[in-house]
Amino acid sequence: MNGLTRKRFQLSGRVQGVGARPWIYRQAVGLKLSGFVRNDTAGVWIEVQGAPEALDAFAVRLIDANRQDFPAMMHIDRCHVAQIDPIESEIDFHIVQSTVSGSPSTGVAPDTAVCSACLTEMNDPGDFRYRYPFITCTHCGPRYSIIKTIPYDRPNTTMAEFALCDRCRGQYEDIGDRRFHAQPVACATCGPRVWLADGNGNRIERDCDAAIAAAAHLLRDGKIVAIKGIGGFHLAVDALNDDAVRRLRQRKRRQAKPFAMMAADTETIGRYAQVDDAAEALLTGPQRPIVLLDKQPNAAVAPSAAQGTHRFGFMLCYAPLHHLLFAEPGVSVLVMTSANLSEEPLICDNAQAVEELGQIADAFLMHDRTIERQVDDSVAHIVDGGPAMLRRARGYVPEPLYRTKPSRHVIFAAGADLKNTFCFVKGDQYLLSEHIGDLAEGRAYRHYVKSVAHFQQLFEAAPQAVVCDLHPGYLSSHFAEKLSISPLLRVQHHWAHIASALAEHNHDGPVIGLVADGTGYGTDGAIWGCECLIASLTEFSRFGHLAYYPLAGGDKAAKEAVRPLIGLLTPQGEFAAIEPYRDVLERIDPDTDKWKLICTQIAKTLNTAPTSSLGRLFDAVAALLGAGAVNRFEAELPMGLEAMTRPGIEQTYPVQWEQADQRWQWRYEPILEGIVQDLRRGDTAETTATRFHNTVSEALLTIAQKARSATGINTAALSGGVFGNRYLAQRLIKQLKNDDFDVLWKRYVPANDGGVALGQAAIAAAMLEKH
């Protein structure tokens, strides 16, 4: 046909809702190509026809993400190209209606922060969206939180209830406009609205500007305002007003856990926290997570905002409404904590917010854009020069992780019970959910059940196999069993931890796996928690671990530090054995009757289990050094212990590994003896805490070296909640690299139990492939 060529391009990845189709249209028209582009359940389908050299130029542009005009949110993971027969008499290029047949496999875009172009327009008095708190375009704004099903078109989102006005529709249909096919596009005439309500939900300001100004006035006066954002409500107070922050703690029943804070710019954050280049890049990126930052000396933030830790959690404004609020006089730094009672799911519904938060919030700044999917703020910190996730949610989910080889089965991985996430394997994708929470809380468990159903529907992922934790009492495991799907695989907790690192790095193993956390059910029925595994995706063996000690009291043992400490001091439960330590025990808990009870539990193995938990060892040492006696929230004492560390201290306590039962065991006695001696000698808590951290790092390095000598494996993978400790993680990674280890350190998936589901999924896929 006169030298014309026709090609089909099938794109998968983050290609819907990010301006892909209008950009592709402009490229095709500019190159004088005919054809069409459409969304479908697999991603974006393109057919282009024209001169061969023009098609070659189109193909180059399609994969050149460095082009200045390349859509900022678009990420092409796969591009399949096929030459097809030309179509006679085709002249123009069109965007055609999406198709909905087939099983969804395209990447749904995460919610992202409002872009600079939209902010410029929002602050321009001459623009018809001046001060409109829902301004958005194809480059920014809500996606995952408003989508009901794919493909990502307006009728499939919660924006369907807002009919476009003529001006918005004009932009929506204008191929040259930044809002061409931007599904959440709206304005004050046709879109969602903001109002201010009192604690009973009665509207007290209906005008948007007046509502924002009144909310700012309340915040300046020390009031608590519930603010509806993209993924749910925040509870906000002035972070510089300690009385206001204390009032929020009291009403929310959150005794001590640090609050996240928000500011308008990194300059403001820099007054209170240390912001290096890596942190600034993370803070200002489109995902806008909460970033944990070292405190500035004598920072003027309310003391009760983040006591007992050396870091603040800061994020920048990400919704247009946030920017408008922070532009009000006297609004500089706000506590912005999830609007819920402690450990319960984030509230996103207006009526539920008034009903359940009316006794906490003095007022509500709310809107009428429905949140289909509640999504918490993500949390990250900087480790080894780059970001590492602590909670993966808004801005990152449901971005998939990719497998090198597609799975033949759709697999559901139930995850862990704490910091739960779940995961589906479909084709070449791991679809990892956002942070769900602690499944022991009834509402969190119901949210989990609902979330699994939502993911399954959204991605049409009907499981053909299920995988869960080995622990027989896990709620997630019970849920997996109730699905009655065969096969059901059960995976040991710490193996799943290492497998999550393998999955993120697309590494099959074997590796030397170093896992450090609080609890995980072992194959011998003990509670594991400091492990060196030789692991691949299809098998593992236990090479070494922290020596067992008795842990008495069940769930209380994770809260009361005296319980693991007594188990460490008297493994046989002999009360006489702890008498020499009376002086240090009395600092933690002077109740000698409790000591005797714990000893009796240990001696008679009543509600007592053997454990190798490094997390509980951290609790015990933190208590010895005065960080507290009780974890009022998870890892409070270890966080306090890390806050005591200081640079420039290199000493360690003796590291003693010995072989027993064909495994290496790390003896904890030299550490405890050294710490007690330091305390009695009067060494500072800072010096002792740093020595302890250095010793843990040295011990893990030592067992990795022994494993390398025994196996020839030179790759070490790290995982487990203890590696949320930045000092320890950075030191160990550096020591391993200095000893020429290749280190698999997770950056996109949390080191804590938020990554377990990914590991379970990777193991199940590999095991099913093997058999």
Coordinates of N, CA, C and O in Angstrom, one line a residue, residues 554-649:
G554 N 2.9 -14.7 77.2 CA 2.1 -14.5 75.9 C 2.2 -13.1 75.4 O 3.3 -12.5 75.3
D555 N 1.1 -12.5 75.1 CA 1.1 -11.1 74.5 C 1.7 -10.1 75.5 O 2.3 -9.1 75.0
K556 N 1.6 -10.3 76.8 CA 2.2 -9.4 77.7 C 3.7 -9.3 77.5 O 4.3 -8.2 77.8
A557 N 4.4 -10.3 77.0 CA 5.8 -10.3 76.9 C 6.3 -9.4 75.8 O 7.4 -8.9 75.8
A558 N 5.4 -9.0 74.9 CA 5.8 -8.0 73.9 C 5.6 -6.6 74.4 O 6.0 -5.6 73.7
K559 N 5.0 -6.4 75.6 CA 4.7 -5.1 76.1 C 5.6 -4.9 77.3 O 6.2 -3.8 77.4
E560 N 5.7 -5.8 78.3 CA 6.4 -5.6 79.5 C 7.8 -6.1 79.4 O 8.1 -7.3 79.3
A561 N 8.8 -5.2 79.4 CA 10.2 -5.5 79.1 C 10.8 -6.4 80.2 O 11.7 -7.1 80.0
V562 N 10.2 -6.4 81.4 CA 10.8 -7.2 82.5 C 10.6 -8.7 82.2 O 11.4 -9.5 82.7
R563 N 9.7 -9.1 81.4 CA 9.4 -10.5 81.1 C 10.5 -11.1 80.3 O 11.1 -12.1 80.6
P564 N 10.9 -10.5 79.1 CA 12.1 -11.1 78.4 C 13.3 -10.9 79.2 O 14.2 -11.8 79.1
L565 N 13.5 -9.8 80.0 CA 14.7 -9.6 80.7 C 14.9 -10.7 81.8 O 16.0 -11.3 81.9
I566 N 13.9 -11.1 82.5 CA 14.0 -12.2 83.5 C 14.3 -13.5 82.8 O 15.1 -14.3 83.3
G567 N 13.7 -13.7 81.6 CA 14.0 -15.0 80.9 C 15.4 -15.0 80.4 O 16.0 -16.1 80.4
L568 N 16.0 -13.9 80.1 CA 17.4 -13.8 79.7 C 18.3 -14.0 80.9 O 19.4 -14.6 80.7
L569 N 17.9 -13.5 82.0 CA 18.8 -13.6 83.2 C 18.7 -15.0 83.9 O 19.6 -15.4 84.5
T570 N 17.5 -15.7 83.8 CA 17.4 -17.0 84.5 C 16.6 -17.9 83.6 O 15.4 -18.1 83.7
P571 N 17.2 -18.5 82.6 CA 16.5 -19.4 81.7 C 15.8 -20.6 82.3 O 14.9 -21.1 81.8
Q572 N 16.2 -20.9 83.5 CA 15.6 -22.0 84.2 C 14.5 -21.6 85.2 O 13.8 -22.4 85.8
G573 N 14.3 -20.3 85.3 CA 13.3 -19.7 86.2 C 13.6 -19.8 87.6 O 12.7 -19.9 88.5
E574 N 14.9 -19.7 88.0 CA 15.3 -19.8 89.4 C 15.3 -18.4 89.9 O 16.1 -17.6 89.5
F575 N 14.5 -18.1 90.9 CA 14.4 -16.8 91.4 C 15.7 -16.3 92.0 O 16.1 -15.2 92.0
A576 N 16.5 -17.3 92.6 CA 17.7 -16.9 93.3 C 18.7 -16.4 92.2 O 19.6 -15.6 92.6
A577 N 18.6 -16.8 91.0 CA 19.5 -16.4 89.9 C 19.4 -15.0 89.6 O 20.3 -14.4 89.0
I578 N 18.2 -14.3 89.9 CA 18.1 -12.9 89.5 C 18.4 -12.0 90.7 O 18.4 -10.8 90.6
E579 N 18.6 -12.6 91.9 CA 18.9 -11.8 93.1 C 20.1 -10.9 92.8 O 20.1 -9.7 93.2
P580 N 21.2 -11.3 92.2 CA 22.3 -10.5 91.9 C 22.0 -9.3 91.0 O 22.8 -8.3 90.9
Y581 N 20.9 -9.3 90.4 CA 20.5 -8.2 89.4 C 19.3 -7.4 90.0 O 18.7 -6.6 89.3
R582 N 19.1 -7.5 91.3 CA 18.0 -6.8 91.9 C 18.1 -5.3 91.7 O 17.1 -4.6 91.4
D583 N 19.3 -4.7 91.7 CA 19.5 -3.3 91.6 C 19.0 -2.8 90.2 O 18.4 -1.7 90.1
V584 N 19.3 -3.6 89.2 CA 18.9 -3.1 87.8 C 17.4 -3.5 87.6 O 16.7 -2.7 86.9
L585 N 16.9 -4.6 88.1 CA 15.5 -4.9 87.9 C 14.6 -3.9 88.6 O 13.5 -3.6 88.0
E586 N 15.0 -3.4 89.7 CA 14.1 -2.5 90.5 C 14.0 -1.2 89.7 O 13.0 -0.5 89.9
R587 N 14.9 -0.8 88.9 CA 14.8 0.4 88.1 C 13.6 0.2 87.0 O 13.0 1.2 86.6
I588 N 13.4 -1.0 86.6 CA 12.4 -1.3 85.6 C 11.0 -1.6 86.2 O 10.0 -1.0 85.8
D589 N 11.0 -2.5 87.1 CA 9.7 -2.8 87.7 C 10.0 -3.3 89.2 O 10.6 -4.4 89.3
P590 N 9.7 -2.6 90.2 CA 10.0 -3.0 91.6 C 9.2 -4.0 92.2 O 9.4 -4.4 93.3
D591 N 8.2 -4.5 91.4 CA 7.3 -5.5 91.9 C 7.9 -6.9 92.0 O 7.9 -7.7 91.0
T592 N 8.5 -7.3 93.1 CA 9.1 -8.6 93.3 C 8.2 -9.7 93.2 O 8.6 -10.8 92.8
D593 N 6.9 -9.5 93.5 CA 5.9 -10.6 93.4 C 5.8 -10.9 91.9 O 5.6 -12.1 91.5
K594 N 5.8 -9.9 91.0 CA 5.8 -10.2 89.6 C 7.0 -11.0 89.1 O 6.9 -11.9 88.3
W595 N 8.2 -10.6 89.7 CA 9.4 -11.4 89.3 C 9.2 -12.8 89.7 O 9.5 -13.7 88.9
K596 N 8.7 -13.1 90.9 CA 8.5 -14.5 91.3 C 7.5 -15.2 90.4 O 7.7 -16.4 90.1
L597 N 6.4 -14.5 90.0 CA 5.4 -15.1 89.2 C 6.0 -15.5 87.8 O 5.8 -16.6 87.3
I598 N 6.8 -14.6 87.3 CA 7.4 -14.8 86.0 C 8.4 -16.0 86.1 O 8.5 -16.9 85.2
C599 N 9.2 -16.1 87.2 CA 10.1 -17.2 87.4 C 9.3 -18.5 87.5 O 9.7 -19.5 86.9
T600 N 8.2 -18.5 88.2 CA 7.4 -19.7 88.3 C 6.9 -20.1 86.9 O 6.9 -21.3 86.6
Q601 N 6.4 -19.2 86.1 CA 5.9 -19.5 84.8 C 7.0 -20.1 84.0 O 6.8 -21.1 83.2
I602 N 8.2 -19.6 84.1 CA 9.4 -20.1 83.3 C 9.7 -21.5 83.8 O 9.9 -22.5 83.0
A603 N 9.8 -21.7 85.1 CA 10.2 -23.0 85.7 C 9.2 -24.1 85.3 O 9.6 -25.2 85.1
K604 N 7.9 -23.7 85.3 CA 6.9 -24.7 85.0 C 6.4 -24.7 83.6 O 5.4 -25.4 83.2
T605 N 7.1 -23.9 82.7 CA 6.7 -23.7 81.3 C 5.2 -23.4 81.2 O 4.5 -24.0 80.3
L606 N 4.7 -22.5 82.1 CA 3.3 -22.1 82.0 C 3.2 -20.8 81.1 O 3.8 -19.8 81.4
N607 N 2.5 -20.9 80.0 CA 2.3 -19.8 79.1 C 3.7 -19.2 78.8 O 3.9 -18.0 78.7
T608 N 4.6 -20.1 78.5 CA 6.0 -19.7 78.3 C 6.5 -20.5 77.0 O 6.2 -21.7 76.9
A609 N 7.2 -19.8 76.2 CA 7.7 -20.4 74.9 C 9.2 -20.1 74.8 O 9.6 -19.0 75.1
P610 N 10.0 -21.0 74.2 CA 11.4 -20.6 73.9 C 11.4 -19.7 72.7 O 10.6 -19.8 71.8
T611 N 12.3 -18.7 72.7 CA 12.4 -17.8 71.7 C 13.8 -17.4 71.3 O 14.7 -17.4 72.2
S612 N 14.0 -17.0 70.1 CA 15.3 -16.4 69.7 C 15.0 -14.9 69.2 O 15.7 -14.4 68.4
S613 N 14.0 -14.3 69.8 CA 13.6 -13.0 69.4 C 14.6 -11.9 69.7 O 14.9 -11.6 70.8
L614 N 15.1 -11.2 68.6 CA 16.0 -10.1 68.8 C 15.2 -8.9 69.3 O 15.7 -8.0 70.0
G615 N 13.9 -8.8 68.8 CA 13.1 -7.6 69.2 C 12.9 -7.6 70.7 O 13.0 -6.5 71.3
R616 N 12.7 -8.7 71.4 CA 12.5 -8.7 72.8 C 13.8 -8.5 73.5 O 13.9 -7.9 74.6
L617 N 15.0 -8.9 72.9 CA 16.3 -8.5 73.5 C 16.4 -7.0 73.5 O 16.9 -6.4 74.4
F618 N 16.0 -6.4 72.4 CA 16.1 -4.9 72.3 C 15.2 -4.3 73.4 O 15.6 -3.3 74.1
D619 N 14.0 -4.9 73.7 CA 13.1 -4.4 74.7 C 13.9 -4.4 76.1 O 13.8 -3.4 76.9
A620 N 14.5 -5.6 76.4 CA 15.2 -5.7 77.6 C 16.3 -4.7 77.8 O 16.4 -4.1 78.9
V621 N 17.1 -4.6 76.8 CA 18.2 -3.6 76.9 C 17.7 -2.2 77.0 O 18.3 -1.4 77.8
A622 N 16.7 -1.9 76.3 CA 16.1 -0.5 76.4 C 15.7 -0.2 77.8 O 15.9 0.9 78.3
A623 N 15.0 -1.2 78.4 CA 14.5 -1.0 79.8 C 15.7 -0.9 80.7 O 15.7 0.0 81.6
L624 N 16.7 -1.7 80.6 CA 17.9 -1.5 81.4 C 18.5 -0.1 81.3 O 19.0 0.4 82.3
L625 N 18.5 0.5 80.2 CA 19.1 1.8 80.0 C 18.1 2.9 80.2 O 18.5 4.1 79.9
G626 N 16.9 2.7 80.7 CA 16.1 3.7 81.1 C 15.1 4.3 80.1 O 14.5 5.3 80.3
A627 N 14.9 3.6 79.0 CA 14.0 4.0 77.9 C 12.6 3.8 78.3 O 11.7 4.4 77.7
G628 N 12.3 3.0 79.3 CA 11.0 2.8 79.8 C 10.8 1.3 80.2 O 11.7 0.5 80.0
A629 N 9.7 1.0 80.7 CA 9.4 -0.4 81.1 C 8.4 -1.1 80.3 O 8.3 -2.3 80.3
V630 N 7.6 -0.4 79.5 CA 6.5 -0.9 78.8 C 6.4 -0.4 77.4 O 6.6 0.8 77.2
N631 N 6.2 -1.2 76.4 CA 5.9 -0.8 75.0 C 4.4 -0.3 75.0 O 3.5 -1.2 74.9
R632 N 4.2 1.0 75.0 CA 2.8 1.4 74.9 C 2.3 1.4 73.4 O 1.1 1.4 73.2
F633 N 3.2 1.3 72.5 CA 2.9 1.0 71.1 C 4.1 0.1 70.6 O 5.1 0.0 71.2
E634 N 3.8 -0.5 69.5 CA 4.8 -1.5 69.0 C 6.2 -0.8 68.8 O 6.3 0.2 68.2
A635 N 7.2 -1.4 69.4 CA 8.6 -1.0 69.2 C 8.9 0.3 69.9 O 9.9 1.0 69.6
E636 N 8.1 0.8 70.8 CA 8.4 2.0 71.5 C 9.8 2.0 72.2 O 10.6 2.9 72.1
L637 N 10.1 0.9 72.9 CA 11.3 0.8 73.7 C 12.5 0.7 72.7 O 13.5 1.4 72.9
P638 N 12.5 -0.1 71.7 CA 13.6 -0.1 70.8 C 13.8 1.2 70.1 O 15.0 1.6 69.8
M639 N 12.8 1.9 69.8 CA 12.9 3.3 69.2 C 13.6 4.2 70.2 O 14.5 5.0 69.8
G640 N 13.3 4.1 71.5 CA 14.0 4.9 72.5 C 15.4 4.5 72.6 O 16.3 5.4 72.8
L641 N 15.7 3.2 72.4 CA 17.1 2.7 72.5 C 17.9 3.3 71.3 O 19.1 3.7 71.5
E642 N 17.3 3.2 70.1 CA 18.0 3.8 69.0 C 18.3 5.2 69.1 O 19.3 5.8 68.7
A643 N 17.4 6.0 69.8 CA 17.5 7.4 70.0 C 18.7 7.7 70.8 O 19.3 8.8 70.8
M644 N 19.2 6.7 71.6 CA 20.3 7.0 72.5 C 21.7 6.8 71.8 O 22.7 7.2 72.3
T645 N 21.7 6.2 70.6 CA 22.9 5.9 69.9 C 23.6 7.2 69.5 O 23.0 8.3 69.2
R646 N 24.9 7.2 69.4 CA 25.7 8.4 69.1 C 26.8 8.0 68.1 O 27.4 6.9 68.2
P647 N 27.1 8.8 67.1 CA 28.2 8.5 66.2 C 29.6 8.6 66.9 O 29.7 9.2 68.0
G648 N 30.6 7.9 66.3 CA 31.9 8.0 66.9 C 32.3 7.0 67.9 O 33.4 7.0 68.4
I649 N 31.3 6.1 68.3 CA 31.6 5.1 69.3 C 31.6 3.8 68.5 O 30.7 3.4 67.9

